[in-house]
Amino acid sequence: MTDGSLKIETGARYILVNRYLERIADHAVNIGMRVVYMVTGDWLPRERAADRAKRIPK
């Protein structure tokens, strides 16, 4: 393999790992929301990251 193709393959693997980690994080959020519902009986609204960023004081 040439050096360039090795970098492309490594980059593609990093992209896949990132996608899988994001999916795991989404599942963790879903589990957390279900646990809150089981304990309190209330569904929490799902916040978008952009909305959370607006609430952070600068």
Short mmCIF file of the C-alpha atoms (twelve columns), coordinates in Angstrom:
data_MODEL
# 
_entry.id   MODEL 
# 
loop_
_atom_site.group_PDB 
_atom_site.id 
_atom_site.type_symbol 
_atom_site.label_atom_id 
_atom_site.label_alt_id 
_atom_site.label_comp_id 
_atom_site.label_asym_id 
_atom_site.label_seq_id 
_atom_site.Cartn_x 
_atom_site.Cartn_y 
_atom_site.Cartn_z 
_atom_site.pdbx_PDB_model_num 
ATOM 1  C CA . MET A 1  0.000   0.000  0.000  1 
ATOM 2  C CA . THR A 2  1.121   3.492  -0.627 1 
ATOM 3  C CA . ASP A 3  1.211   6.072  2.105  1 
ATOM 4  C CA . GLY A 4  -1.808  7.942  0.702  1 
ATOM 5  C CA . SER A 5  -4.115  4.946  0.602  1 
ATOM 6  C CA . LEU A 6  -3.155  4.036  4.166  1 
ATOM 7  C CA . LYS A 7  -4.183  7.507  5.331  1 
ATOM 8  C CA . ILE A 8  -7.514  7.195  3.508  1 
ATOM 9  C CA . GLU A 9  -8.203  3.803  5.074  1 
ATOM 10 C CA . THR A 10 -7.303  5.088  8.536  1 
ATOM 11 C CA . GLY A 11 -9.521  8.133  8.066  1 
ATOM 12 C CA . ALA A 12 -12.426 5.959  6.955  1 
ATOM 13 C CA . ARG A 13 -12.017 3.791  10.044 1 
ATOM 14 C CA . TYR A 14 -12.055 6.867  12.285 1 
ATOM 15 C CA . ILE A 15 -15.263 8.033  10.628 1 
ATOM 16 C CA . LEU A 16 -16.898 4.650  11.264 1 
ATOM 17 C CA . VAL A 17 -15.742 4.601  14.891 1 
ATOM 18 C CA . ASN A 18 -17.139 8.101  15.365 1 
ATOM 19 C CA . ARG A 19 -20.480 7.028  13.904 1 
ATOM 20 C CA . TYR A 20 -20.652 4.010  16.204 1 
ATOM 21 C CA . LEU A 21 -19.786 6.109  19.266 1 
ATOM 22 C CA . GLU A 22 -22.499 8.602  18.358 1 
ATOM 23 C CA . ARG A 23 -25.003 5.772  18.060 1 
ATOM 24 C CA . ILE A 24 -23.974 4.413  21.473 1 
ATOM 25 C CA . ALA A 25 -24.439 7.891  22.950 1 
ATOM 26 C CA . ASP A 26 -27.915 8.154  21.401 1 
ATOM 27 C CA . HIS A 27 -28.853 4.812  22.947 1 
ATOM 28 C CA . ALA A 28 -27.547 6.003  26.330 1 
ATOM 29 C CA . VAL A 29 -29.747 9.105  26.107 1 
ATOM 30 C CA . ASN A 30 -32.771 6.952  25.275 1 
ATOM 31 C CA . ILE A 31 -32.072 4.660  28.231 1 
ATOM 32 C CA . GLY A 32 -31.697 7.663  30.521 1 
ATOM 33 C CA . MET A 33 -34.993 9.132  29.343 1 
ATOM 34 C CA . ARG A 34 -36.770 5.825  29.944 1 
ATOM 35 C CA . VAL A 35 -35.301 5.540  33.441 1 
ATOM 36 C CA . VAL A 36 -36.509 9.049  34.279 1 
ATOM 37 C CA . TYR A 37 -39.960 8.094  32.983 1 
ATOM 38 C CA . MET A 38 -39.998 4.893  35.054 1 
ATOM 39 C CA . VAL A 39 -39.062 6.798  38.224 1 
ATOM 40 C CA . THR A 40 -41.104 9.987  37.803 1 
ATOM 41 C CA . GLY A 41 -43.783 9.120  35.259 1 
ATOM 42 C CA . ASP A 42 -42.930 12.223 33.209 1 
ATOM 43 C CA . TRP A 43 -41.366 12.276 29.753 1 
ATOM 44 C CA . LEU A 44 -38.539 14.766 29.467 1 
ATOM 45 C CA . PRO A 45 -38.480 16.809 26.276 1 
ATOM 46 C CA . ARG A 46 -35.453 16.035 24.160 1 
ATOM 47 C CA . GLU A 47 -33.248 19.087 23.754 1 
ATOM 48 C CA . ARG A 48 -31.202 19.838 20.697 1 
ATOM 49 C CA . ALA A 49 -27.539 20.693 21.201 1 
ATOM 50 C CA . ALA A 50 -28.082 24.108 19.596 1 
ATOM 51 C CA . ASP A 51 -30.778 24.932 22.155 1 
ATOM 52 C CA . ARG A 52 -28.525 23.852 25.034 1 
ATOM 53 C CA . ALA A 53 -25.716 26.035 23.702 1 
ATOM 54 C CA . LYS A 54 -27.989 29.092 23.819 1 
ATOM 55 C CA . ARG A 55 -28.621 28.573 27.549 1 
ATOM 56 C CA . ILE A 56 -24.929 28.430 28.501 1 
ATOM 57 C CA . PRO A 57 -23.805 31.802 29.894 1 
ATOM 58 C CA . LYS A 58 -20.843 33.334 28.121 1 
# 
